[in-house]
mmCIF file of C-alpha atoms and ligand atoms in Angstrom:
data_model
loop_
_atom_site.group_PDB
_atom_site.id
_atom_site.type_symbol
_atom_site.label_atom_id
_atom_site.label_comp_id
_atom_site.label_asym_id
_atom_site.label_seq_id
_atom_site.Cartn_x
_atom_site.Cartn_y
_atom_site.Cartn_z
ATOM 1 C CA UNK A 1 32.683 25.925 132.718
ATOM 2 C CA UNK A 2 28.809 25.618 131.399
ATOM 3 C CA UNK A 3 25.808 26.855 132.894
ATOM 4 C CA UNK A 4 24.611 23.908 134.135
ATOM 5 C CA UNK A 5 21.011 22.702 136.127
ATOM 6 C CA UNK A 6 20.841 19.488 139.347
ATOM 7 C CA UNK A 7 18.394 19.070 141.575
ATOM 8 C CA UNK A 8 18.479 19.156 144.929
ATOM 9 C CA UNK A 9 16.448 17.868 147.890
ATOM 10 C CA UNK A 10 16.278 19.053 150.946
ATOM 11 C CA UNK A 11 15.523 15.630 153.040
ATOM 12 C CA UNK A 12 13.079 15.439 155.957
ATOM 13 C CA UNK A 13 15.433 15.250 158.441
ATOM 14 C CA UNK A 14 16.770 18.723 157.646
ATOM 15 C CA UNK A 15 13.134 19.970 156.999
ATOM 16 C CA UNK A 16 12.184 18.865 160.645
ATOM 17 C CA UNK A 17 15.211 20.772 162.333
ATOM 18 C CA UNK A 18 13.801 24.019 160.635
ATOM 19 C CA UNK A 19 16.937 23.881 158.358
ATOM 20 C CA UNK A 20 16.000 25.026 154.825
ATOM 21 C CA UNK A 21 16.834 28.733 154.978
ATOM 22 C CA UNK A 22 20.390 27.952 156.242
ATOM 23 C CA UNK A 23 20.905 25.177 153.407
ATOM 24 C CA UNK A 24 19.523 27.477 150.737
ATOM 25 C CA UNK A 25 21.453 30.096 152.006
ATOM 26 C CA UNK A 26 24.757 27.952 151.250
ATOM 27 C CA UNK A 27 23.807 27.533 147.638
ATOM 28 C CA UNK A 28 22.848 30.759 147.088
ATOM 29 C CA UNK A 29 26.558 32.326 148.586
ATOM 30 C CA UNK A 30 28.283 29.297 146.441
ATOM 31 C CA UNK A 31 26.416 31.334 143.034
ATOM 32 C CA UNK A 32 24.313 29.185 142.192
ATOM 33 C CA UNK A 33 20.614 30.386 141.628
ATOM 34 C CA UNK A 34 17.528 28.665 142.576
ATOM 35 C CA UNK A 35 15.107 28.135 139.355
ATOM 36 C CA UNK A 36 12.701 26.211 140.610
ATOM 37 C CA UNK A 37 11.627 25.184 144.115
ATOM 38 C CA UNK A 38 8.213 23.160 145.485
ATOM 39 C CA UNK A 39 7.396 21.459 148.908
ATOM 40 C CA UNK A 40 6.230 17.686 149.111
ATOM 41 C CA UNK A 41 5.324 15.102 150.907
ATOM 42 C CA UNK A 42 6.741 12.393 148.791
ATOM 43 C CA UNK A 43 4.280 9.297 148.942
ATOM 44 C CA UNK A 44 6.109 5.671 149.283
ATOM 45 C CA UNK A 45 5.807 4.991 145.687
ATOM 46 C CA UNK A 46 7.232 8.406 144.454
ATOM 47 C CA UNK A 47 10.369 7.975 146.505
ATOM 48 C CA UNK A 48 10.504 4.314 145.312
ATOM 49 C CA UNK A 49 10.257 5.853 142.147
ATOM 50 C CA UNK A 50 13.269 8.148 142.709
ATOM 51 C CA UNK A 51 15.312 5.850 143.980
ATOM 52 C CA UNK A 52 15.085 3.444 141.818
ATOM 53 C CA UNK A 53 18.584 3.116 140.414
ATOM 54 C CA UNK A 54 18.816 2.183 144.025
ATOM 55 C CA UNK A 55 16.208 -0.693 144.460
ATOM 56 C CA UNK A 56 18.954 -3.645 144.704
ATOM 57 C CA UNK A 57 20.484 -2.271 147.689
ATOM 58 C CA UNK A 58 19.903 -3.334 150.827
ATOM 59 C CA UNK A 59 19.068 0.025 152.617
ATOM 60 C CA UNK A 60 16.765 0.935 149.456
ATOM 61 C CA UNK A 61 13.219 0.587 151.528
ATOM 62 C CA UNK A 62 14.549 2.107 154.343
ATOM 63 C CA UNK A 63 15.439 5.002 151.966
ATOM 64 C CA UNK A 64 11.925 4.858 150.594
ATOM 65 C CA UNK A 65 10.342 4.794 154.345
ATOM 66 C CA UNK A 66 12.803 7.841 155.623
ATOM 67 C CA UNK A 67 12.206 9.940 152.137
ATOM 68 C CA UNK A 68 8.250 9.285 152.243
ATOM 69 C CA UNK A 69 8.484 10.195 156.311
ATOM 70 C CA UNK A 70 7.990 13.617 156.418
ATOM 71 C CA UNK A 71 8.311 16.751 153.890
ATOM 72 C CA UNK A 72 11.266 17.676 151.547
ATOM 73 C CA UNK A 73 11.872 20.908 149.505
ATOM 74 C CA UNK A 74 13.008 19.929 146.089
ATOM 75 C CA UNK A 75 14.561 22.369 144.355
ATOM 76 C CA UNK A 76 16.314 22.850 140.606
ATOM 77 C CA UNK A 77 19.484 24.926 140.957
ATOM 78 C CA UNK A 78 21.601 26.566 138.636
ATOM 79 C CA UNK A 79 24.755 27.831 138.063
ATOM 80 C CA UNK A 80 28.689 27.511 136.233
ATOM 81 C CA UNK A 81 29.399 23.978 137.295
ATOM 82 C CA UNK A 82 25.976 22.921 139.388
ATOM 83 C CA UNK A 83 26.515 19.595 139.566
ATOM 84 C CA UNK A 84 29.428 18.891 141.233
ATOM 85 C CA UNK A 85 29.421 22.114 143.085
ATOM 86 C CA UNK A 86 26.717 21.042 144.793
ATOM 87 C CA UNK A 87 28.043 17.924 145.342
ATOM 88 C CA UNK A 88 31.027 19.472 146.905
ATOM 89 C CA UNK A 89 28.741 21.840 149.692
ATOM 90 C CA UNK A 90 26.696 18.281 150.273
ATOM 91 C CA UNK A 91 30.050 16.671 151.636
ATOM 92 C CA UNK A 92 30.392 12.748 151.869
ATOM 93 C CA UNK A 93 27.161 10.214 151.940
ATOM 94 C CA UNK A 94 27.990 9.458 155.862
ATOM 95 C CA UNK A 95 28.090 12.793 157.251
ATOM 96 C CA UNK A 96 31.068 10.856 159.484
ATOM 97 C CA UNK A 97 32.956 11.081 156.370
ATOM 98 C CA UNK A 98 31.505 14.613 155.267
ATOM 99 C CA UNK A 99 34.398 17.302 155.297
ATOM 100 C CA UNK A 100 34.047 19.994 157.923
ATOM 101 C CA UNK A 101 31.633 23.059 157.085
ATOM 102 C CA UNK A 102 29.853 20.644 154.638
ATOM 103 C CA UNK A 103 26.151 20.573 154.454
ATOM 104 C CA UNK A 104 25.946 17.226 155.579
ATOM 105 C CA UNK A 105 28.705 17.518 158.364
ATOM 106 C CA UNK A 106 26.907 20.534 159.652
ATOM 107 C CA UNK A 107 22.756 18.891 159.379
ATOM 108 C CA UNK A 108 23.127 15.400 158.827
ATOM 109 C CA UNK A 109 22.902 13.024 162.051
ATOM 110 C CA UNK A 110 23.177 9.494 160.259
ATOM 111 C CA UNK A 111 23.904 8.224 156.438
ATOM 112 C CA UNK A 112 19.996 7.576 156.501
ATOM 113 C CA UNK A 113 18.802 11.110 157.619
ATOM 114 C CA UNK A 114 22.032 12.690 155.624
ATOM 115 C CA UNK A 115 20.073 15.999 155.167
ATOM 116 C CA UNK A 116 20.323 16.906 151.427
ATOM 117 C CA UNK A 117 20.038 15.078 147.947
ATOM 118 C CA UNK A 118 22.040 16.304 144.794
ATOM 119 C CA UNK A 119 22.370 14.728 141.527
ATOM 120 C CA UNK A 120 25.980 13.091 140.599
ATOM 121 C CA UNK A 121 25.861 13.466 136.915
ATOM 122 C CA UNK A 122 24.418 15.442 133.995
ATOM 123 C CA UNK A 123 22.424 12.664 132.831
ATOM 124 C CA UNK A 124 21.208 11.962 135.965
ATOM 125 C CA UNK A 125 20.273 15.621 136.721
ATOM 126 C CA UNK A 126 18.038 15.938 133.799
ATOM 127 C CA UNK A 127 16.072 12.577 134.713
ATOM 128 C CA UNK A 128 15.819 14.033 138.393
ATOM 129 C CA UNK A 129 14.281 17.363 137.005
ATOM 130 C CA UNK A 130 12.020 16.200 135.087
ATOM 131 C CA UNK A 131 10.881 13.307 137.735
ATOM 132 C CA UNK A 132 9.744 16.865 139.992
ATOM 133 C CA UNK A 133 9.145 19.550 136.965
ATOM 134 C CA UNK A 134 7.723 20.397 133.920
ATOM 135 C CA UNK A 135 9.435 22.811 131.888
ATOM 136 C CA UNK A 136 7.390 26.061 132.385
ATOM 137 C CA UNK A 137 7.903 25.013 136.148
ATOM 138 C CA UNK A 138 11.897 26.379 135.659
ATOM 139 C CA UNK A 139 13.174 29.651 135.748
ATOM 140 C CA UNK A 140 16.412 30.740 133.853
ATOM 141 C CA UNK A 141 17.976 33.634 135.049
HETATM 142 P P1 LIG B 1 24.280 10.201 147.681
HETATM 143 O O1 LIG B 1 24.319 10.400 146.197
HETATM 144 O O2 LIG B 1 25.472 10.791 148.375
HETATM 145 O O3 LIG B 1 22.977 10.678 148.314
HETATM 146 O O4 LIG B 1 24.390 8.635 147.967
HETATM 147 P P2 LIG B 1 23.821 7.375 147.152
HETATM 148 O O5 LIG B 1 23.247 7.793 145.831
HETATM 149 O O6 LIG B 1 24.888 6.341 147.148
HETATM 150 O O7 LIG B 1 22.666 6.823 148.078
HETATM 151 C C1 LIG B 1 21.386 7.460 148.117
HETATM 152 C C2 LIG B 1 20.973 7.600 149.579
HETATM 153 O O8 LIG B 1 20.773 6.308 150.142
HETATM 154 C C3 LIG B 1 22.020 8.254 150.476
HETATM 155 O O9 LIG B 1 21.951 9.657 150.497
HETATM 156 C C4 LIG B 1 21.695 7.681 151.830
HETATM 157 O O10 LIG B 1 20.660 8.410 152.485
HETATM 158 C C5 LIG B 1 21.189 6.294 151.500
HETATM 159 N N1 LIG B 1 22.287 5.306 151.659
HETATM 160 C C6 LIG B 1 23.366 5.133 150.861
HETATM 161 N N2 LIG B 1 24.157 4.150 151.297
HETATM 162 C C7 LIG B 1 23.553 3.666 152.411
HETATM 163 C C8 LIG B 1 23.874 2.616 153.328
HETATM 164 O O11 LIG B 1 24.892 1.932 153.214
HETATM 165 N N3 LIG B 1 22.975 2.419 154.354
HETATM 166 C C9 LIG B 1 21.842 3.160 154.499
HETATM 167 N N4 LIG B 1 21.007 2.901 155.521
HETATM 168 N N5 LIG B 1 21.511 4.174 153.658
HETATM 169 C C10 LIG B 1 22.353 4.422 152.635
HETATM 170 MG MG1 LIG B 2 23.209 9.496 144.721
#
């Protein structure tokens, strides 16, 4: 399997409940590396931004509102299979239908504060990353 790059976001739900060491944690014991990691508080527009794909949807301002509410830690991670890995630690969208010892089973209280973004394809990963980072912002190990 390739070496592949998603990025992740820790949301602010899971930033509030002092949660980001124990969610790194599970990527880092999964293999995959972090290469890249910053702190923001996302304004409305930059989460609109984000989310675009999304803007049709009914639940796409409250998405903006609850991603702008507080601070996330967006990071870039890396590793044999990234993407769907990381998909796979997230768990299901609803955290009601997240699989037990999943990151959202285990943080996430509602499908709107569901703890943790990850990309869900390569194409989409590399429009993610560079939405956050610039290239000399990445760290290959
Ligand atoms: P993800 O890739 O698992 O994060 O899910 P999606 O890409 O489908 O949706 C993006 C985010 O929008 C999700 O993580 C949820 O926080 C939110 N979301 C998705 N579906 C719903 C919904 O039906 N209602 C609400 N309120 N939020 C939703
Ligand atoms: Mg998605």
């Amino acid at each position: 399997m390739a070496v592949e790059r998603t990025l992740s976001i820790i949301k602010p739900d899971a930033v509030q409940k002092n949660a980001i060491g124990a969610i790194l944690g599970r990527f880092e014991k999964a293999g995959l590396r972090i290469a890249a990691a910053k702190m923001l508080h996302l304004s409305r527009d930059d989460a609109g931004g984000f989310y675009a794909v999304h803007q049709a949807r009914s639940f796409y301002g409250e998405l903006c509102d609850f991603m702008s509410s507080g601070p996330v830690l967006v990071t870039v991670l890396e590793g044999e299979g990234a993407i769907a890995k990381n998909r796979d630690l997230m768990g299901a969208t609803n955290p009601k239908d997240a699989a037990a010892g999943t990151i959202r089973a285990d943080f996430a209280d509602s499908i709107d504060a569901n703890a943790v973004h990850g990309s869900d394809s390569a194409e989409t990963a590399a429009w993610e990353i560079s939405y956050f980072f610039g290239q000399r912002e990445i760290f290959a190990h």
